[in-house]
Short mmCIF file of C-alpha atoms in Angstrom, two decimals:
data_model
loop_
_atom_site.label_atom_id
_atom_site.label_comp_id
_atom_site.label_asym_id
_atom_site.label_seq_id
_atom_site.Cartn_x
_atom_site.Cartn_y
_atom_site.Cartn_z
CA UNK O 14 -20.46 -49.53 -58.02
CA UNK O 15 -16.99 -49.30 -58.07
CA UNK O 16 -17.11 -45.73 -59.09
CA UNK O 17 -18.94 -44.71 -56.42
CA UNK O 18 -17.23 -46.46 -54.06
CA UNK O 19 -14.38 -44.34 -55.16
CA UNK O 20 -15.77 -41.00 -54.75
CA UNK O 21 -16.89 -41.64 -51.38
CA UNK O 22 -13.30 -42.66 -50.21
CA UNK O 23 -12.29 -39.27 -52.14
CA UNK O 24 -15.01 -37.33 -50.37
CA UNK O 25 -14.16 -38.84 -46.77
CA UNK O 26 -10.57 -37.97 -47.54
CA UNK O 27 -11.35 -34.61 -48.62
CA UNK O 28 -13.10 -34.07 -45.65
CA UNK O 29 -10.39 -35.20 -43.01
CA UNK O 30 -7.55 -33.22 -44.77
CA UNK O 31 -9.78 -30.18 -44.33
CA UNK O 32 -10.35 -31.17 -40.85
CA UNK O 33 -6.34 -31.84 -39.97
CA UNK O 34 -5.51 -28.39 -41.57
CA UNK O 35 -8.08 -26.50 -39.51
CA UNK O 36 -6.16 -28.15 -36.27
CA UNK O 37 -2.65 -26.41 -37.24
CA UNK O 38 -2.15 -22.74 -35.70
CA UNK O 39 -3.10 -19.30 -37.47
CA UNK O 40 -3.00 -15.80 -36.28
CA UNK O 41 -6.67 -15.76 -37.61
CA UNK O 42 -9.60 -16.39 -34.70
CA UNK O 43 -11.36 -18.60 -37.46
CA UNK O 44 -9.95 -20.94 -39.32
CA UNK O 45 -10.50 -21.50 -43.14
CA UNK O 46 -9.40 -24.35 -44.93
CA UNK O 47 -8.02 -24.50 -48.08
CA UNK O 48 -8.83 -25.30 -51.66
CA UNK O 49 -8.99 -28.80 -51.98
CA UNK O 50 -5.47 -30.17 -52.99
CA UNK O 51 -5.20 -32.56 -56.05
CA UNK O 52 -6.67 -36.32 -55.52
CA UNK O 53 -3.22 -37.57 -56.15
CA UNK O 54 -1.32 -35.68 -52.95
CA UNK O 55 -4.69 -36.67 -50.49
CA UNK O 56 -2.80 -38.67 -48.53
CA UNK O 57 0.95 -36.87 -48.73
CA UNK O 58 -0.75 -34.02 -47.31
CA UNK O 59 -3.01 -35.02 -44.77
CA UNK O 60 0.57 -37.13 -43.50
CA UNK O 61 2.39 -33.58 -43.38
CA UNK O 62 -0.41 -31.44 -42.31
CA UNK O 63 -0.55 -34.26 -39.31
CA UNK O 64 2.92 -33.66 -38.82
CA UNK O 65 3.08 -30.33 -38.22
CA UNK O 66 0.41 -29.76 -35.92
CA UNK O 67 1.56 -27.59 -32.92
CA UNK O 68 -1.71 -26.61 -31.30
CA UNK O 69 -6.09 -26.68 -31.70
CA UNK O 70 -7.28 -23.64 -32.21
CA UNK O 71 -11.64 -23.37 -31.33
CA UNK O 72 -13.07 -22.41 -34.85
CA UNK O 73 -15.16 -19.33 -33.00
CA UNK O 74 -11.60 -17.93 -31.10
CA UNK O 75 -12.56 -18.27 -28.14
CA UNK O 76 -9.82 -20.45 -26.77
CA UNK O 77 -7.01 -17.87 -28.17
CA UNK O 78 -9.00 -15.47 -26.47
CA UNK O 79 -8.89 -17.46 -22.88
CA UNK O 80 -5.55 -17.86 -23.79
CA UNK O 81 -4.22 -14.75 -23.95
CA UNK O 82 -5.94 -13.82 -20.87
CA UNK O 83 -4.12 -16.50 -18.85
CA UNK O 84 -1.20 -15.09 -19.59
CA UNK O 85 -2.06 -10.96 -19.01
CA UNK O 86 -3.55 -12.56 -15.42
CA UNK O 87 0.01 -14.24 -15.41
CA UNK O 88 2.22 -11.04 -15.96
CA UNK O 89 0.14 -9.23 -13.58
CA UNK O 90 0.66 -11.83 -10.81
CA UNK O 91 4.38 -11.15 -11.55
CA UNK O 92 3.98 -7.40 -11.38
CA UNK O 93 2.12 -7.66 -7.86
CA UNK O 94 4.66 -10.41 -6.32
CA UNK O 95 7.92 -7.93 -7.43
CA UNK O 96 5.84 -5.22 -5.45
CA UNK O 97 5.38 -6.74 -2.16
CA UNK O 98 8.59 -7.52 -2.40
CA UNK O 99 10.11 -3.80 -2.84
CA UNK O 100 7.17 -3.06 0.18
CA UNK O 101 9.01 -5.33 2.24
CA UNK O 102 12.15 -4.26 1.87
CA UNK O 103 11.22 -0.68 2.56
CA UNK O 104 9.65 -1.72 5.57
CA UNK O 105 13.15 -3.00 6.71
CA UNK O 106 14.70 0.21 5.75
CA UNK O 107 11.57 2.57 8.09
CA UNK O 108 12.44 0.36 11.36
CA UNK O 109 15.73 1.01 10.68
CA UNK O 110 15.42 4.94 10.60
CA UNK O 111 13.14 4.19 13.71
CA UNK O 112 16.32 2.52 15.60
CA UNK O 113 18.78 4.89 14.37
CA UNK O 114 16.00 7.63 15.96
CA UNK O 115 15.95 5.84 19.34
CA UNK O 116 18.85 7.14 21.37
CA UNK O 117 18.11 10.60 20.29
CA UNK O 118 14.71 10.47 21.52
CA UNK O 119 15.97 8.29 25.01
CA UNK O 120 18.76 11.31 25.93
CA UNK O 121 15.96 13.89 25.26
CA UNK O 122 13.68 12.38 27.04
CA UNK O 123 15.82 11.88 29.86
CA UNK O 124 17.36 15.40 30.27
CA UNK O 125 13.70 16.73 30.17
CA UNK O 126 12.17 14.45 32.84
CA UNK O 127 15.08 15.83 34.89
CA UNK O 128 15.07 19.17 33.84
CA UNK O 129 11.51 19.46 35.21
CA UNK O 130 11.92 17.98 38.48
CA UNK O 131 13.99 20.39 38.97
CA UNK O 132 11.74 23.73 38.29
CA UNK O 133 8.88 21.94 39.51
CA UNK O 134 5.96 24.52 38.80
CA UNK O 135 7.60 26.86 37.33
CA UNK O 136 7.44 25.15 34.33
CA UNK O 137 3.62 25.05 33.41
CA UNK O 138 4.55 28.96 32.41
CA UNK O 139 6.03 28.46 29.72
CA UNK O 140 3.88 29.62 26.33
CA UNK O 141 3.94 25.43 24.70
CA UNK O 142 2.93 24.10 28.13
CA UNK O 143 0.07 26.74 28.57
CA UNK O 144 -3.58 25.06 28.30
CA UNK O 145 -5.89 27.98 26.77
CA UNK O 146 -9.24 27.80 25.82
CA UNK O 147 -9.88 26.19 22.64
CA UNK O 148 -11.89 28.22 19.96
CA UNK O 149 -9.83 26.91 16.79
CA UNK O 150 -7.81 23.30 16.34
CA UNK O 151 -5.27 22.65 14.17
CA UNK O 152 -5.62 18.96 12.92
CA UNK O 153 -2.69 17.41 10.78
CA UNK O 154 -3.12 14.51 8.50
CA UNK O 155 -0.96 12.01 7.38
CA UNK O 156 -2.26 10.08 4.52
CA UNK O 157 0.15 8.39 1.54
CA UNK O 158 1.62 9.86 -2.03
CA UNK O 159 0.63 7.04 -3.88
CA UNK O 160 -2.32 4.11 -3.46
CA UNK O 161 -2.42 0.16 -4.10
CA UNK O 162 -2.03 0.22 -0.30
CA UNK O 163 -5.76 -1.33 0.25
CA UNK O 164 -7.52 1.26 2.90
CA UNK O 165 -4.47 3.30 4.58
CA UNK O 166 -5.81 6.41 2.55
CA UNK O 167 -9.10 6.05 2.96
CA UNK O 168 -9.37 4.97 6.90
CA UNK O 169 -7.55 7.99 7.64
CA UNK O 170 -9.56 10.73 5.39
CA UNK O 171 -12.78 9.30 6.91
CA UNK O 172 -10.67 9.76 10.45
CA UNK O 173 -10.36 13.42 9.75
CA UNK O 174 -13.97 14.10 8.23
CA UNK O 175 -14.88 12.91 11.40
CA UNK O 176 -12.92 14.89 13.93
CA UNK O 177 -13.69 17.83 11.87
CA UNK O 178 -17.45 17.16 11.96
CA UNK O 179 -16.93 16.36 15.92
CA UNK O 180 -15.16 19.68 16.08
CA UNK O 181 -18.04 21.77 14.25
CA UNK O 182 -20.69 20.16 16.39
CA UNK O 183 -18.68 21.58 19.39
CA UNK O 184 -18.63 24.83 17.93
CA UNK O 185 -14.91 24.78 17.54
CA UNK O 186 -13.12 26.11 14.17
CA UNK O 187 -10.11 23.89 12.60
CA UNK O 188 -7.84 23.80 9.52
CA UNK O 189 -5.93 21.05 7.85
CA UNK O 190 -2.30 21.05 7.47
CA UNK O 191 -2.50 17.91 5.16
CA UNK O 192 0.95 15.62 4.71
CA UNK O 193 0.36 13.18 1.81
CA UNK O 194 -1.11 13.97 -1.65
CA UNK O 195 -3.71 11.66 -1.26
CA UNK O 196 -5.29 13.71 1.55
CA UNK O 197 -4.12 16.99 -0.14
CA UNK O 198 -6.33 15.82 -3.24
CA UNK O 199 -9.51 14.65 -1.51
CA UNK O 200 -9.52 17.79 0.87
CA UNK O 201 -8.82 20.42 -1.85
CA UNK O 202 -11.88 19.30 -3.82
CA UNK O 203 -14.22 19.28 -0.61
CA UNK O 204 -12.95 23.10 -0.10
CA UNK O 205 -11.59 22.06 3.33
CA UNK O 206 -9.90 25.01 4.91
CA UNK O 207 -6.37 24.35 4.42
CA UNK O 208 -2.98 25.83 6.42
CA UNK O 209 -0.17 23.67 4.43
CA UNK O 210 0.38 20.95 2.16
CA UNK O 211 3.56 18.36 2.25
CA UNK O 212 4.65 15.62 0.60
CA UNK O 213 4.89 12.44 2.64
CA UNK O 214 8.06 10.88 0.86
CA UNK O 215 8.74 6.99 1.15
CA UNK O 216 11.73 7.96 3.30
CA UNK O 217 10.89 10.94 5.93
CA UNK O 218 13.74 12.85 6.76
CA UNK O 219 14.67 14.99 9.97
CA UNK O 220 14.77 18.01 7.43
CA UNK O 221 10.99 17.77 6.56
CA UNK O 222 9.87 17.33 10.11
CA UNK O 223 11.53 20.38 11.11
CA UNK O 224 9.52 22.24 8.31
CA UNK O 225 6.33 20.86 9.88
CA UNK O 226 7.01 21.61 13.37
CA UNK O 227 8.31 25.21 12.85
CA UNK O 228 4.70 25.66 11.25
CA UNK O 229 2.87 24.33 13.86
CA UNK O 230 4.79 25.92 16.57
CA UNK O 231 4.32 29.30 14.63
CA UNK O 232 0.69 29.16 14.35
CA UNK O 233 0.48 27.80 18.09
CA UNK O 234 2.48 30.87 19.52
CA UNK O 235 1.01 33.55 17.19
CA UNK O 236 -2.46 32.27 18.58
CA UNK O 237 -3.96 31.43 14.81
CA UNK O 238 -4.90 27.92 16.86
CA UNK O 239 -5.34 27.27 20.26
CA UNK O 240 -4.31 23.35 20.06
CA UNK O 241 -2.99 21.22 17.35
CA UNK O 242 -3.89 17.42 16.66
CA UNK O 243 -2.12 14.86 14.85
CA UNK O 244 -4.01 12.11 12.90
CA UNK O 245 -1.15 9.31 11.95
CA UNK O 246 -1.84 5.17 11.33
CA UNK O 247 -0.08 3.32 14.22
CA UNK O 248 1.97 0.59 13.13
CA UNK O 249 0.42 -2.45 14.35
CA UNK O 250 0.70 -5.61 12.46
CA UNK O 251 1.41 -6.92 8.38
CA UNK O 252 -2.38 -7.36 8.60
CA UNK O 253 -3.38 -4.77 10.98
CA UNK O 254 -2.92 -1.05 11.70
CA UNK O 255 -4.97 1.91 13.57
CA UNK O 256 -5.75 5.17 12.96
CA UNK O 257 -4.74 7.16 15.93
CA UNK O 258 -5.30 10.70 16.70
CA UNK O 259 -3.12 12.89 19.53
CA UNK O 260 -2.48 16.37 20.87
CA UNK O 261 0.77 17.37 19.39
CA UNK O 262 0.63 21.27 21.50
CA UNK O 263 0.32 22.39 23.82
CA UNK O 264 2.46 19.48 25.57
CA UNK O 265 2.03 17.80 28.74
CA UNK O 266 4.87 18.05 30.96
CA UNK O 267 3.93 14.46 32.55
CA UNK O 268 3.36 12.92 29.12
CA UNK O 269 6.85 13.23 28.05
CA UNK O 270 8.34 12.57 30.88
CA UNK O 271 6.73 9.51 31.31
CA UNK O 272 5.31 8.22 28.16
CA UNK O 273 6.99 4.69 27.16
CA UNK O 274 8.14 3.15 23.46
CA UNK O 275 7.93 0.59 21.22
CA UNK O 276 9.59 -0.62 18.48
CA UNK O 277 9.17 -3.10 15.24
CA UNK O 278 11.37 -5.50 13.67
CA UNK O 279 10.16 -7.18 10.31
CA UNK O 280 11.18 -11.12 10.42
CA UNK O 281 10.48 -13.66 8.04
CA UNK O 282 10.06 -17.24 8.68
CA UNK O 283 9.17 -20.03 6.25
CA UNK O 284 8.79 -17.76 3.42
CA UNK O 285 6.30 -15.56 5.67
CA UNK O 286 6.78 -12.01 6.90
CA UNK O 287 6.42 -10.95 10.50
CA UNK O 288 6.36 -8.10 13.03
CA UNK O 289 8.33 -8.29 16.62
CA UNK O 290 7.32 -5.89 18.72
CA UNK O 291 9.38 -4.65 21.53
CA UNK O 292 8.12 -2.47 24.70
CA UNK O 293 10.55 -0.09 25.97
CA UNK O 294 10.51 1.14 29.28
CA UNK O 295 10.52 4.79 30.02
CA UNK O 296 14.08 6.55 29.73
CA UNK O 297 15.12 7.44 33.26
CA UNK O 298 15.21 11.31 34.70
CA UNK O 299 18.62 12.42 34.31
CA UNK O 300 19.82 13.58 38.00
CA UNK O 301 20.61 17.30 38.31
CA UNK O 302 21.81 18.08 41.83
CA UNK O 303 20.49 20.94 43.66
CA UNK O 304 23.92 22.74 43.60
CA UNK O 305 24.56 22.28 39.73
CA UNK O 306 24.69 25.82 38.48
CA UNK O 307 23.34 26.03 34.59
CA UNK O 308 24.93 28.64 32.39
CA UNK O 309 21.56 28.85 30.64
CA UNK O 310 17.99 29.41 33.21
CA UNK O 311 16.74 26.13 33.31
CA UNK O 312 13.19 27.51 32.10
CA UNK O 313 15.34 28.58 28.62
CA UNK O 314 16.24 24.97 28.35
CA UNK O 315 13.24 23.43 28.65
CA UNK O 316 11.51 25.96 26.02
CA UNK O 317 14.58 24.75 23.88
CA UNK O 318 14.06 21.28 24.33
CA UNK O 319 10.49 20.95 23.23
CA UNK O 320 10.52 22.06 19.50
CA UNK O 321 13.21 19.21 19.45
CA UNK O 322 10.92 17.19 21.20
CA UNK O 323 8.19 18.29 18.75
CA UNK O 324 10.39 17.56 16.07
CA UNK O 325 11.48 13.91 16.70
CA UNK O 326 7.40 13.27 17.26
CA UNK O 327 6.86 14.42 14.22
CA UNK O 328 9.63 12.45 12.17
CA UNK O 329 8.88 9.47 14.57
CA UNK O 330 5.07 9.31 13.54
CA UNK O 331 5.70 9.93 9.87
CA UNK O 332 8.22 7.03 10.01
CA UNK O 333 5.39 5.23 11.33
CA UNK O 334 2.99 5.88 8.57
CA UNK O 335 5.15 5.33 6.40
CA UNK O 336 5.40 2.03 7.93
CA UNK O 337 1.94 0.98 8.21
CA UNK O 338 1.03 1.99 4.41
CA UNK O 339 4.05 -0.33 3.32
CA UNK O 340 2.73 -2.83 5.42
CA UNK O 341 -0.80 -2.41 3.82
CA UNK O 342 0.70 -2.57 0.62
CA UNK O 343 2.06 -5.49 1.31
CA UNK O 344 -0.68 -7.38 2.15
CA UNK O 345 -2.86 -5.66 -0.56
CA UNK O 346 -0.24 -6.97 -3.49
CA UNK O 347 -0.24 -10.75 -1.94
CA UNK O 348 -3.92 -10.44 -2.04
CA UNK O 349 -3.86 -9.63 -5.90
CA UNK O 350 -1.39 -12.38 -6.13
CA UNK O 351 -3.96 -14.64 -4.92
CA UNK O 352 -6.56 -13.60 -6.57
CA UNK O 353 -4.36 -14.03 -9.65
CA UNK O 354 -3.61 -17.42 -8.74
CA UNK O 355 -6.92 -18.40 -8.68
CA UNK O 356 -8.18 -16.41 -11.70
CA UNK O 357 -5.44 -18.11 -13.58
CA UNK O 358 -6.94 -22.01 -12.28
CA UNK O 359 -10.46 -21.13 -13.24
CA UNK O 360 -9.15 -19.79 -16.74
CA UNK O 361 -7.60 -22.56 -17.31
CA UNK O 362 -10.14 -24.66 -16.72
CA UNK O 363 -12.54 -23.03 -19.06
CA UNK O 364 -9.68 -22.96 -21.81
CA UNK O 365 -9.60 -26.85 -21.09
CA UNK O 366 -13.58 -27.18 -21.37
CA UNK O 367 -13.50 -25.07 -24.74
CA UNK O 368 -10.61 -26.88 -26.10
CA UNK O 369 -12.09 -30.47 -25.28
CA UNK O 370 -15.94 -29.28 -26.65
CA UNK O 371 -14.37 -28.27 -29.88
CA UNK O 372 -12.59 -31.13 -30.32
CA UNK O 373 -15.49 -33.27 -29.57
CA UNK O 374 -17.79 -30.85 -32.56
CA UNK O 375 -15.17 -31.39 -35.27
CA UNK O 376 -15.21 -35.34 -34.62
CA UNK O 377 -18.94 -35.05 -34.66
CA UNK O 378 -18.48 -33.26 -37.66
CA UNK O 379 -16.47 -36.34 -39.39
CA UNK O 380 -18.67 -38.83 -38.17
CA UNK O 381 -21.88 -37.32 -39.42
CA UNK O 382 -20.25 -36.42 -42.72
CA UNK O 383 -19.30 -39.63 -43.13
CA UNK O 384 -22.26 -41.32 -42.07
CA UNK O 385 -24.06 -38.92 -44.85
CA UNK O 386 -22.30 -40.16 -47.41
CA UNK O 387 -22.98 -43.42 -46.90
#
């Protein structure tokens, strides 16, 4: 009796050490224990093995494998937080450029609203103020370099699918001069007819406008197109923006002269971020007396002044885009945040669940071994 009283203590024993050692950490995703140490050390071991437990490990790896997807989901959160961040700040630095734009645009403006108050009529002959009949449009499209900006790039393409198709059920011809290589790379593979491709850079400069507008002005005046459109995303909100098409030429005299502003300013309250908008009034026509005497013909300015014009439209609309695809990055990266967020609880969870049901099976596992041996 006493005998085998013994070798079911030794057995039990056994049994636990096994069990303790299968609880310590291994690179392994199953756990094997090891040979059976010698009766003597049973309880030394099981002691030291208890000792230096550091975490439960599931005997099928499934745990480690929840586990190492909380943290990828982790890392990525950080990786999508850092870039809303950078979007922000280079919204800051786009309303800036549109500030430093504003007096520029105000004087010219200004000197134009006077300018034709003073012709009167005579200006409608000039060649960029002429209204033709329209056989071909011009249409150009801003769309972003990059994605992770939710649908900026795709809103617009589907924009100028659909003018075009508009267009071709009119009977009217167009072409694509395409700014963006998003828009560039969805239009080349379509076989779009295609007049130019730009980059649309993070920071637009007054250097790449003026490469756009000389080419739209030279295909307007050589009569390759009869009008050009611009299809640009207006700036509206963090959450919100538009995309907005407009006749870029021939100009209306009226419209410049009396078309008003608006401009952004990103704020941030209680850890938020947002958008102040700000009407501006239209800039006043500069007074030219009757008796000034120009050294230039009046007419000559005017034809000047509205590639300038052309140009600051340009610059002003791709500072705008620019705008409204940081803005949708924005809110695309704290939507990935969130989603990481709550990927992250509902891992957890599960790694909880798995962790407790495994610990539950090996107890089961001591209690029925035991209750065999008795």
């Amino acid at each position: 009796i006493f005998i085998n009283n013994t070798m079911k203590f030794l057995c039990v024993a056994a049994t636990a050490l096994a069990t303790a050692q299968a609880f310590t950490t291994s690179p392994a995703a199953f756990t094997t224990a090891p040979t059976a140490p010698a009766l003597n050390n049973v309880f030394t071991d099981a002691g030291a093995a208890h000792r230096t437990r550091r975490a439960t490990i599931v005997m099928d790896g499934k745990a480690n494998a929840i586990r190492d997807r909380i943290t990828t989901v982790s890392n990525t959160k950080k990786i999508t937080s850092a870039m809303k961040l950078v979007a922000a700040a280079k919204v800051r630095r786009a309303q800036d450029s549109v500030l430093a734009t504003r007096p520029f645009s105000e004087t010219l403006q200004s000197v134009f609203g006077g300018l034709i108050q003073r012709l009167g009529g005579e200006a409608a002959d000039l060649p960029l103020l002429t209204q033709r009949e329209v056989n071909k449009v011009t249409l150009v499209v801003i769309t972003g370099d990059r994605g992770l900006c939710g649908g900026y790039n795709s809103f617009m393409i589907k924009k100028a699918e659909a003018r075009v198709n508009e267009l071709k059920a009119q009977g009217i011809e167009s072409d694509l001069i395409l700014i963006g290589k998003k828009g560039a790379t969805y239009f080349k593979r379509r076989e779009y007819p295609i007049r130019k491709v730009y980059d649309c850079t993070q920071n637009p400069d007054s250097k790449q406008a003026l490469a756009i507008s000389e080419e739209i002005i030279n295909s307007f005046l050589s009569g390759e197109t009869d009008a050009v459109e611009l299809l640009y995303t207006k700036f509206v909100s963090l959450i919100a923006s538009a995309p907005s098409v407009r006749t870029l030429v021939p100009f209306s005299a009226s419209e410049i002269s009396q078309q008003g502003d608006e401009v952004f300013q990103l704020t941030s309250s209680g850890g938020d971020f947002d958008v102040e908008r700000k009407e501006l009034d239209v800039a006043e026509p500069q007074d030219f007396p009757n008796d000034m005497i120009f050294e230039q013909d009046p007419l000559q300015i005017v034809n000047s002044i509205l590639p300038l014009y052309l140009n600051g439209q340009i610059l002003r609309t791709l500072q705008e885009s620019v705008a409204s695809e940081l803005a949708a990055r924005m809110q695309s990266m704290q939507s990935a945040s969130d989603n990481a967020s709550a990927l992250v609880k509902t891992l957890s969870q599960e790694y909880n669940r798995a962790r407790q049901a495994a610990v539950t099976q090996e107890i089961l596992e001591i209690v029925s071994g035991a209750a065999a041996l008795e």
